[in-house]
Amino acid sequence: MRVLLVEDEPQLVKEIKDFLRSENYVCDVAQKVKDASENLATNPYDFILLDLGLPDGDGLELLTEIRKFQEMASVIILTARSEIDDKVKGLQMGADDYLSKPFSLLELKARMHAILRRKSGLKNSEISIDGFLIDFSAKAVSYLGQEIKLTSKEFILLQFLVLNKNRVLNRFQLSEHLWGDHLDDEYQSNYIDVHIKNIRKKLGTYASTEWIETVRGLGYKVKI
Ligand code: CA
């Protein structure tokens, strides 16, 4: 999952960035409206965490661009402002949620999970597919109670496919979610195939993994 953090307060930037990275999100930071615009025009994001009071303008200005260029992105407004107007305006302009500062990082995480669940139509933080249980909060996969050890990259990949169930994701999209801006250094198109092969092998010890489909010439899809 790739996140753009638009925030100008250095301490908060550091805390959120470190936290998201420890949760295996890829996190880009923009401290000004101008920088955020550049990020929005170049990279696809799953989440945009948007501060409103920025040194060169109002974060709300970015919502129009976000809606235009970032169809997949969920937006959470981070605001110190107590004015109800800004929150209402933000939500009307397409933000998915807002958090009032100060907030706890665990609350941020919970809100992000809630949005992901809502968007993917999942009611809980876990999903069961053909006997496999994938638990997004615990970052764990099991089959009939037996834990299956996946590496963090394998889990992120599986989670991303499951959250986008019934949609084909190409290798580039999948790679971007694993490596983000570091893609250029690490990217090799067969990395994804290797990870998928390993996931299938580990899960396949227990039961069929036919629900993880290879779509020839395009990429992969989880069919539920
Ligand atoms: Ca600010």
PDB file of C-alpha atoms and ligand atoms in Angstrom:
ATOM      1  CA  MET A   1       0.000   0.000   0.000  1.00  0.00           C
ATOM      2  CA  ARG A   2       1.339   3.364  -0.927  1.00  0.00           C
ATOM      3  CA  VAL A   3       0.597   6.451   1.153  1.00  0.00           C
ATOM      4  CA  LEU A   4       1.183  10.127   0.486  1.00  0.00           C
ATOM      5  CA  LEU A   5       1.535  12.065   3.708  1.00  0.00           C
ATOM      6  CA  VAL A   6       0.883  15.767   3.164  1.00  0.00           C
ATOM      7  CA  GLU A   7       1.976  17.438   6.381  1.00  0.00           C
ATOM      8  CA  ASP A   8       4.395  20.224   7.305  1.00  0.00           C
ATOM      9  CA  GLU A   9       4.982  19.611  10.992  1.00  0.00           C
ATOM     10  CA  PRO A  10       8.384  17.825  11.140  1.00  0.00           C
ATOM     11  CA  GLN A  11       7.819  15.856  14.337  1.00  0.00           C
ATOM     12  CA  LEU A  12       4.419  14.624  13.203  1.00  0.00           C
ATOM     13  CA  VAL A  13       5.819  13.749   9.778  1.00  0.00           C
ATOM     14  CA  LYS A  14       8.525  11.652  11.390  1.00  0.00           C
ATOM     15  CA  GLU A  15       6.137   9.859  13.740  1.00  0.00           C
ATOM     16  CA  ILE A  16       3.567   9.028  11.087  1.00  0.00           C
ATOM     17  CA  LYS A  17       6.170   8.061   8.482  1.00  0.00           C
ATOM     18  CA  ASP A  18       8.041   5.746  10.865  1.00  0.00           C
ATOM     19  CA  PHE A  19       4.788   4.193  12.014  1.00  0.00           C
ATOM     20  CA  LEU A  20       3.474   3.573   8.504  1.00  0.00           C
ATOM     21  CA  ARG A  21       6.775   2.077   7.392  1.00  0.00           C
ATOM     22  CA  SER A  22       6.797  -0.221  10.401  1.00  0.00           C
ATOM     23  CA  GLU A  23       3.318  -1.300   9.277  1.00  0.00           C
ATOM     24  CA  ASN A  24       4.768  -2.078   5.840  1.00  0.00           C
ATOM     25  CA  TYR A  25       3.201   0.833   4.009  1.00  0.00           C
ATOM     26  CA  VAL A  26       5.288   2.669   1.446  1.00  0.00           C
ATOM     27  CA  CYS A  27       5.167   6.305   2.544  1.00  0.00           C
ATOM     28  CA  ASP A  28       5.992   9.441   0.521  1.00  0.00           C
ATOM     29  CA  VAL A  29       5.997  12.840   2.206  1.00  0.00           C
ATOM     30  CA  ALA A  30       5.062  16.267   0.821  1.00  0.00           C
ATOM     31  CA  GLN A  31       5.355  19.279   3.088  1.00  0.00           C
ATOM     32  CA  LYS A  32       3.793  21.826   0.751  1.00  0.00           C
ATOM     33  CA  VAL A  33       0.800  22.024  -1.575  1.00  0.00           C
ATOM     34  CA  LYS A  34       3.201  22.394  -4.498  1.00  0.00           C
ATOM     35  CA  ASP A  35       5.186  19.256  -3.645  1.00  0.00           C
ATOM     36  CA  ALA A  36       1.997  17.289  -3.041  1.00  0.00           C
ATOM     37  CA  SER A  37       0.733  18.275  -6.517  1.00  0.00           C
ATOM     38  CA  GLU A  38       3.885  16.861  -8.061  1.00  0.00           C
ATOM     39  CA  ASN A  39       3.535  13.589  -6.144  1.00  0.00           C
ATOM     40  CA  LEU A  40      -0.133  13.326  -7.108  1.00  0.00           C
ATOM     41  CA  ALA A  41       0.666  13.776 -10.777  1.00  0.00           C
ATOM     42  CA  THR A  42       3.361  11.095 -10.792  1.00  0.00           C
ATOM     43  CA  ASN A  43       2.420   8.260  -8.437  1.00  0.00           C
ATOM     44  CA  PRO A  44      -0.719   6.274  -7.712  1.00  0.00           C
ATOM     45  CA  TYR A  45      -1.669   6.187  -4.020  1.00  0.00           C
ATOM     46  CA  ASP A  46      -3.936   4.034  -1.891  1.00  0.00           C
ATOM     47  CA  PHE A  47      -4.110   6.618   0.865  1.00  0.00           C
ATOM     48  CA  ILE A  48      -3.564  10.332   1.117  1.00  0.00           C
ATOM     49  CA  LEU A  49      -3.251  11.770   4.609  1.00  0.00           C
ATOM     50  CA  LEU A  50      -3.951  15.444   4.201  1.00  0.00           C
ATOM     51  CA  ASP A  51      -3.120  18.253   6.575  1.00  0.00           C
ATOM     52  CA  LEU A  52      -5.078  21.414   5.819  1.00  0.00           C
ATOM     53  CA  GLY A  53      -2.809  24.174   7.110  1.00  0.00           C
ATOM     54  CA  LEU A  54       0.210  24.066   4.799  1.00  0.00           C
ATOM     55  CA  PRO A  55       2.886  26.771   4.379  1.00  0.00           C
ATOM     56  CA  ASP A  56       1.923  27.619   0.806  1.00  0.00           C
ATOM     57  CA  GLY A  57      -1.819  27.091   0.901  1.00  0.00           C
ATOM     58  CA  ASP A  58      -4.808  25.109   2.064  1.00  0.00           C
ATOM     59  CA  GLY A  59      -4.815  21.315   1.812  1.00  0.00           C
ATOM     60  CA  LEU A  60      -8.429  21.473   0.669  1.00  0.00           C
ATOM     61  CA  GLU A  61      -7.147  22.873  -2.659  1.00  0.00           C
ATOM     62  CA  LEU A  62      -5.604  19.468  -3.335  1.00  0.00           C
ATOM     63  CA  LEU A  63      -8.879  17.566  -3.100  1.00  0.00           C
ATOM     64  CA  THR A  64      -9.912  18.544  -6.616  1.00  0.00           C
ATOM     65  CA  GLU A  65      -6.621  17.231  -8.012  1.00  0.00           C
ATOM     66  CA  ILE A  66      -6.890  14.110  -5.917  1.00  0.00           C
ATOM     67  CA  ARG A  67     -10.338  13.316  -7.260  1.00  0.00           C
ATOM     68  CA  LYS A  68      -9.121  13.904 -10.802  1.00  0.00           C
ATOM     69  CA  PHE A  69      -5.844  11.944 -10.769  1.00  0.00           C
ATOM     70  CA  GLN A  70      -6.202   9.478  -7.905  1.00  0.00           C
ATOM     71  CA  GLU A  71      -9.287   7.355  -8.424  1.00  0.00           C
ATOM     72  CA  MET A  72      -8.047   4.614  -6.125  1.00  0.00           C
ATOM     73  CA  ALA A  73      -6.977   6.847  -3.266  1.00  0.00           C
ATOM     74  CA  SER A  74      -8.757   7.174   0.047  1.00  0.00           C
ATOM     75  CA  VAL A  75      -8.295  10.518   1.730  1.00  0.00           C
ATOM     76  CA  ILE A  76      -8.092  11.133   5.449  1.00  0.00           C
ATOM     77  CA  ILE A  77      -7.947  14.768   6.496  1.00  0.00           C
ATOM     78  CA  LEU A  78      -5.640  15.473   9.438  1.00  0.00           C
ATOM     79  CA  THR A  79      -6.637  18.736  10.992  1.00  0.00           C
ATOM     80  CA  ALA A  80      -5.958  20.798  14.038  1.00  0.00           C
ATOM     81  CA  ARG A  81      -8.839  23.012  13.074  1.00  0.00           C
ATOM     82  CA  SER A  82     -11.900  22.546  15.133  1.00  0.00           C
ATOM     83  CA  GLU A  83     -14.104  24.359  12.672  1.00  0.00           C
ATOM     84  CA  ILE A  84     -16.845  22.012  11.656  1.00  0.00           C
ATOM     85  CA  ASP A  85     -17.055  23.812   8.290  1.00  0.00           C
ATOM     86  CA  ASP A  86     -13.677  22.562   7.089  1.00  0.00           C
ATOM     87  CA  LYS A  87     -14.458  18.987   8.001  1.00  0.00           C
ATOM     88  CA  VAL A  88     -17.840  19.095   6.329  1.00  0.00           C
ATOM     89  CA  LYS A  89     -16.365  20.788   3.281  1.00  0.00           C
ATOM     90  CA  GLY A  90     -13.587  18.194   3.099  1.00  0.00           C
ATOM     91  CA  LEU A  91     -16.028  15.305   3.297  1.00  0.00           C
ATOM     92  CA  GLN A  92     -18.266  16.948   0.704  1.00  0.00           C
ATOM     93  CA  MET A  93     -15.274  17.368  -1.576  1.00  0.00           C
ATOM     94  CA  GLY A  94     -14.622  13.637  -1.443  1.00  0.00           C
ATOM     95  CA  ALA A  95     -12.471  12.956   1.619  1.00  0.00           C
ATOM     96  CA  ASP A  96     -13.256   9.582   3.196  1.00  0.00           C
ATOM     97  CA  ASP A  97     -12.650  10.480   6.818  1.00  0.00           C
ATOM     98  CA  TYR A  98     -10.924  12.964   9.089  1.00  0.00           C
ATOM     99  CA  LEU A  99      -8.859  12.870  12.266  1.00  0.00           C
ATOM    100  CA  SER A 100      -8.547  15.779  14.659  1.00  0.00           C
ATOM    101  CA  LYS A 101      -5.059  16.471  15.981  1.00  0.00           C
ATOM    102  CA  PRO A 102      -3.755  15.232  18.271  1.00  0.00           C
ATOM    103  CA  PHE A 103      -4.662  11.639  17.385  1.00  0.00           C
ATOM    104  CA  SER A 104      -3.049   8.343  18.234  1.00  0.00           C
ATOM    105  CA  LEU A 105      -1.251   6.365  15.560  1.00  0.00           C
ATOM    106  CA  LEU A 106      -3.344   3.350  16.462  1.00  0.00           C
ATOM    107  CA  GLU A 107      -6.456   5.338  15.701  1.00  0.00           C
ATOM    108  CA  LEU A 108      -5.001   6.322  12.340  1.00  0.00           C
ATOM    109  CA  LYS A 109      -4.308   2.653  11.630  1.00  0.00           C
ATOM    110  CA  ALA A 110      -7.832   1.645  12.679  1.00  0.00           C
ATOM    111  CA  ARG A 111      -9.390   4.302  10.428  1.00  0.00           C
ATOM    112  CA  MET A 112      -7.269   3.211   7.478  1.00  0.00           C
ATOM    113  CA  HIS A 113      -8.286  -0.405   7.998  1.00  0.00           C
ATOM    114  CA  ALA A 114     -11.933   0.582   8.285  1.00  0.00           C
ATOM    115  CA  ILE A 115     -11.763   2.429   4.959  1.00  0.00           C
ATOM    116  CA  LEU A 116     -10.065  -0.514   3.261  1.00  0.00           C
ATOM    117  CA  ARG A 117     -12.708  -2.874   4.568  1.00  0.00           C
ATOM    118  CA  ARG A 118     -15.520  -0.589   3.481  1.00  0.00           C
ATOM    119  CA  LYS A 119     -14.080  -0.171   0.002  1.00  0.00           C
ATOM    120  CA  SER A 120     -13.437  -3.849  -0.502  1.00  0.00           C
ATOM    121  CA  GLY A 121     -16.856  -4.773   0.885  1.00  0.00           C
ATOM    122  CA  LEU A 122     -15.399  -6.735   3.801  1.00  0.00           C
ATOM    123  CA  LYS A 123     -17.228  -6.563   7.090  1.00  0.00           C
ATOM    124  CA  ASN A 124     -14.413  -7.726   9.338  1.00  0.00           C
ATOM    125  CA  SER A 125     -10.681  -7.410   9.348  1.00  0.00           C
ATOM    126  CA  GLU A 126     -10.453 -10.978   8.141  1.00  0.00           C
ATOM    127  CA  ILE A 127     -11.670 -12.916   5.188  1.00  0.00           C
ATOM    128  CA  SER A 128     -12.060 -16.602   4.609  1.00  0.00           C
ATOM    129  CA  ILE A 129     -11.357 -18.086   1.182  1.00  0.00           C
ATOM    130  CA  ASP A 130     -11.734 -21.831   0.580  1.00  0.00           C
ATOM    131  CA  GLY A 131     -10.701 -22.669   4.156  1.00  0.00           C
ATOM    132  CA  PHE A 132      -7.866 -20.142   4.293  1.00  0.00           C
ATOM    133  CA  LEU A 133      -8.312 -17.346   6.806  1.00  0.00           C
ATOM    134  CA  ILE A 134      -6.549 -14.085   6.014  1.00  0.00           C
ATOM    135  CA  ASP A 135      -6.420 -11.752   8.980  1.00  0.00           C
ATOM    136  CA  PHE A 136      -5.454  -8.204   8.016  1.00  0.00           C
ATOM    137  CA  SER A 137      -4.958  -6.839  11.533  1.00  0.00           C
ATOM    138  CA  ALA A 138      -2.839  -9.729  12.733  1.00  0.00           C
ATOM    139  CA  LYS A 139      -1.142  -9.947   9.311  1.00  0.00           C
ATOM    140  CA  ALA A 140      -1.583 -13.692   9.461  1.00  0.00           C
ATOM    141  CA  VAL A 141      -2.794 -16.470   7.214  1.00  0.00           C
ATOM    142  CA  SER A 142      -4.009 -19.800   8.461  1.00  0.00           C
ATOM    143  CA  TYR A 143      -5.736 -22.895   7.173  1.00  0.00           C
ATOM    144  CA  LEU A 144      -8.219 -24.566   9.537  1.00  0.00           C
ATOM    145  CA  GLY A 145      -6.380 -23.079  12.505  1.00  0.00           C
ATOM    146  CA  GLN A 146      -2.879 -23.899  11.310  1.00  0.00           C
ATOM    147  CA  GLU A 147      -0.724 -20.846  10.840  1.00  0.00           C
ATOM    148  CA  ILE A 148       1.032 -20.459   7.498  1.00  0.00           C
ATOM    149  CA  LYS A 149       4.226 -18.446   7.663  1.00  0.00           C
ATOM    150  CA  LEU A 150       4.460 -15.865   4.903  1.00  0.00           C
ATOM    151  CA  THR A 151       7.201 -13.237   4.643  1.00  0.00           C
ATOM    152  CA  SER A 152       6.027  -9.634   5.072  1.00  0.00           C
ATOM    153  CA  LYS A 153       6.317  -8.989   1.311  1.00  0.00           C
ATOM    154  CA  GLU A 154       4.301 -12.115   0.539  1.00  0.00           C
ATOM    155  CA  PHE A 155       1.609 -11.055   2.984  1.00  0.00           C
ATOM    156  CA  ILE A 156       1.400  -7.509   1.589  1.00  0.00           C
ATOM    157  CA  LEU A 157       1.077  -8.907  -1.903  1.00  0.00           C
ATOM    158  CA  LEU A 158      -1.652 -11.363  -0.932  1.00  0.00           C
ATOM    159  CA  GLN A 159      -3.494  -8.697   1.057  1.00  0.00           C
ATOM    160  CA  PHE A 160      -3.404  -6.262  -1.848  1.00  0.00           C
ATOM    161  CA  LEU A 161      -4.801  -8.885  -4.218  1.00  0.00           C
ATOM    162  CA  VAL A 162      -7.529  -9.857  -1.750  1.00  0.00           C
ATOM    163  CA  LEU A 163      -8.550  -6.240  -1.082  1.00  0.00           C
ATOM    164  CA  ASN A 164      -8.825  -5.756  -4.838  1.00  0.00           C
ATOM    165  CA  LYS A 165     -10.579  -9.084  -5.293  1.00  0.00           C
ATOM    166  CA  ASN A 166     -11.952  -9.932  -8.725  1.00  0.00           C
ATOM    167  CA  ARG A 167      -9.788  -7.249 -10.360  1.00  0.00           C
ATOM    168  CA  VAL A 168      -6.703  -8.001 -12.409  1.00  0.00           C
ATOM    169  CA  LEU A 169      -3.592  -6.264 -11.072  1.00  0.00           C
ATOM    170  CA  ASN A 170      -0.578  -6.112 -13.331  1.00  0.00           C
ATOM    171  CA  ARG A 171       2.994  -6.778 -12.259  1.00  0.00           C
ATOM    172  CA  PHE A 172       3.871  -3.109 -12.266  1.00  0.00           C
ATOM    173  CA  GLN A 173       0.964  -2.188  -9.961  1.00  0.00           C
ATOM    174  CA  LEU A 174       1.897  -5.008  -7.629  1.00  0.00           C
ATOM    175  CA  SER A 175       5.570  -4.024  -7.643  1.00  0.00           C
ATOM    176  CA  GLU A 176       4.756  -0.411  -6.887  1.00  0.00           C
ATOM    177  CA  HIS A 177       2.851  -1.506  -3.827  1.00  0.00           C
ATOM    178  CA  LEU A 178       5.760  -3.504  -2.569  1.00  0.00           C
ATOM    179  CA  TRP A 179       8.574  -1.106  -3.350  1.00  0.00           C
ATOM    180  CA  GLY A 180       7.141   2.350  -4.082  1.00  0.00           C
ATOM    181  CA  ASP A 181       9.860   4.850  -4.959  1.00  0.00           C
ATOM    182  CA  HIS A 182      12.555   2.237  -4.478  1.00  0.00           C
ATOM    183  CA  LEU A 183      11.108   0.428  -7.440  1.00  0.00           C
ATOM    184  CA  ASP A 184      13.867   1.559  -9.810  1.00  0.00           C
ATOM    185  CA  ASP A 185      16.613   0.061  -7.674  1.00  0.00           C
ATOM    186  CA  GLU A 186      14.941  -3.198  -6.897  1.00  0.00           C
ATOM    187  CA  TYR A 187      12.503  -3.783  -9.694  1.00  0.00           C
ATOM    188  CA  GLN A 188      12.739  -6.906 -11.729  1.00  0.00           C
ATOM    189  CA  SER A 189       9.564  -7.995 -13.396  1.00  0.00           C
ATOM    190  CA  ASN A 190       9.933 -11.580 -12.252  1.00  0.00           C
ATOM    191  CA  TYR A 191      10.072 -10.664  -8.527  1.00  0.00           C
ATOM    192  CA  ILE A 192       6.299 -10.649  -8.402  1.00  0.00           C
ATOM    193  CA  ASP A 193       6.109 -14.036 -10.130  1.00  0.00           C
ATOM    194  CA  VAL A 194       8.589 -15.437  -7.620  1.00  0.00           C
ATOM    195  CA  HIS A 195       6.571 -14.095  -4.675  1.00  0.00           C
ATOM    196  CA  ILE A 196       3.319 -15.472  -6.102  1.00  0.00           C
ATOM    197  CA  LYS A 197       4.973 -18.815  -6.698  1.00  0.00           C
ATOM    198  CA  ASN A 198       6.104 -18.906  -3.058  1.00  0.00           C
ATOM    199  CA  ILE A 199       2.664 -17.919  -1.771  1.00  0.00           C
ATOM    200  CA  ARG A 200       1.051 -20.658  -3.854  1.00  0.00           C
ATOM    201  CA  LYS A 201       3.603 -23.176  -2.678  1.00  0.00           C
ATOM    202  CA  LYS A 202       3.107 -22.355   1.018  1.00  0.00           C
ATOM    203  CA  LEU A 203      -0.692 -22.241   0.813  1.00  0.00           C
ATOM    204  CA  GLY A 204      -0.815 -25.147  -1.616  1.00  0.00           C
ATOM    205  CA  THR A 205       0.555 -27.500   1.036  1.00  0.00           C
ATOM    206  CA  TYR A 206      -2.860 -27.204   2.713  1.00  0.00           C
ATOM    207  CA  ALA A 207      -5.389 -26.837  -0.077  1.00  0.00           C
ATOM    208  CA  SER A 208      -5.946 -25.670  -3.623  1.00  0.00           C
ATOM    209  CA  THR A 209      -4.918 -22.114  -4.443  1.00  0.00           C
ATOM    210  CA  GLU A 210      -6.930 -21.918  -7.646  1.00  0.00           C
ATOM    211  CA  TRP A 211      -8.470 -18.677  -6.368  1.00  0.00           C
ATOM    212  CA  ILE A 212      -5.122 -16.968  -6.986  1.00  0.00           C
ATOM    213  CA  GLU A 213      -5.378 -16.722 -10.748  1.00  0.00           C
ATOM    214  CA  THR A 214      -2.730 -15.918 -13.312  1.00  0.00           C
ATOM    215  CA  VAL A 215      -4.267 -13.798 -16.043  1.00  0.00           C
ATOM    216  CA  ARG A 216      -2.094 -14.455 -19.042  1.00  0.00           C
ATOM    217  CA  GLY A 217      -0.345 -11.389 -20.385  1.00  0.00           C
ATOM    218  CA  LEU A 218      -1.897  -9.160 -17.734  1.00  0.00           C
ATOM    219  CA  GLY A 219      -1.095 -10.110 -14.170  1.00  0.00           C
ATOM    220  CA  TYR A 220      -2.855 -11.713 -11.234  1.00  0.00           C
ATOM    221  CA  LYS A 221      -6.308 -11.773  -9.719  1.00  0.00           C
ATOM    222  CA  VAL A 222      -7.851 -13.180  -6.586  1.00  0.00           C
ATOM    223  CA  LYS A 223     -11.205 -14.640  -7.538  1.00  0.00           C
ATOM    224  CA  ILE A 224     -13.799 -14.832  -4.784  1.00  0.00           C
TER     225      ILE A 224
HETATM  226 CA    CA B   1       0.082  22.157   9.223  1.00  0.00          CA
END
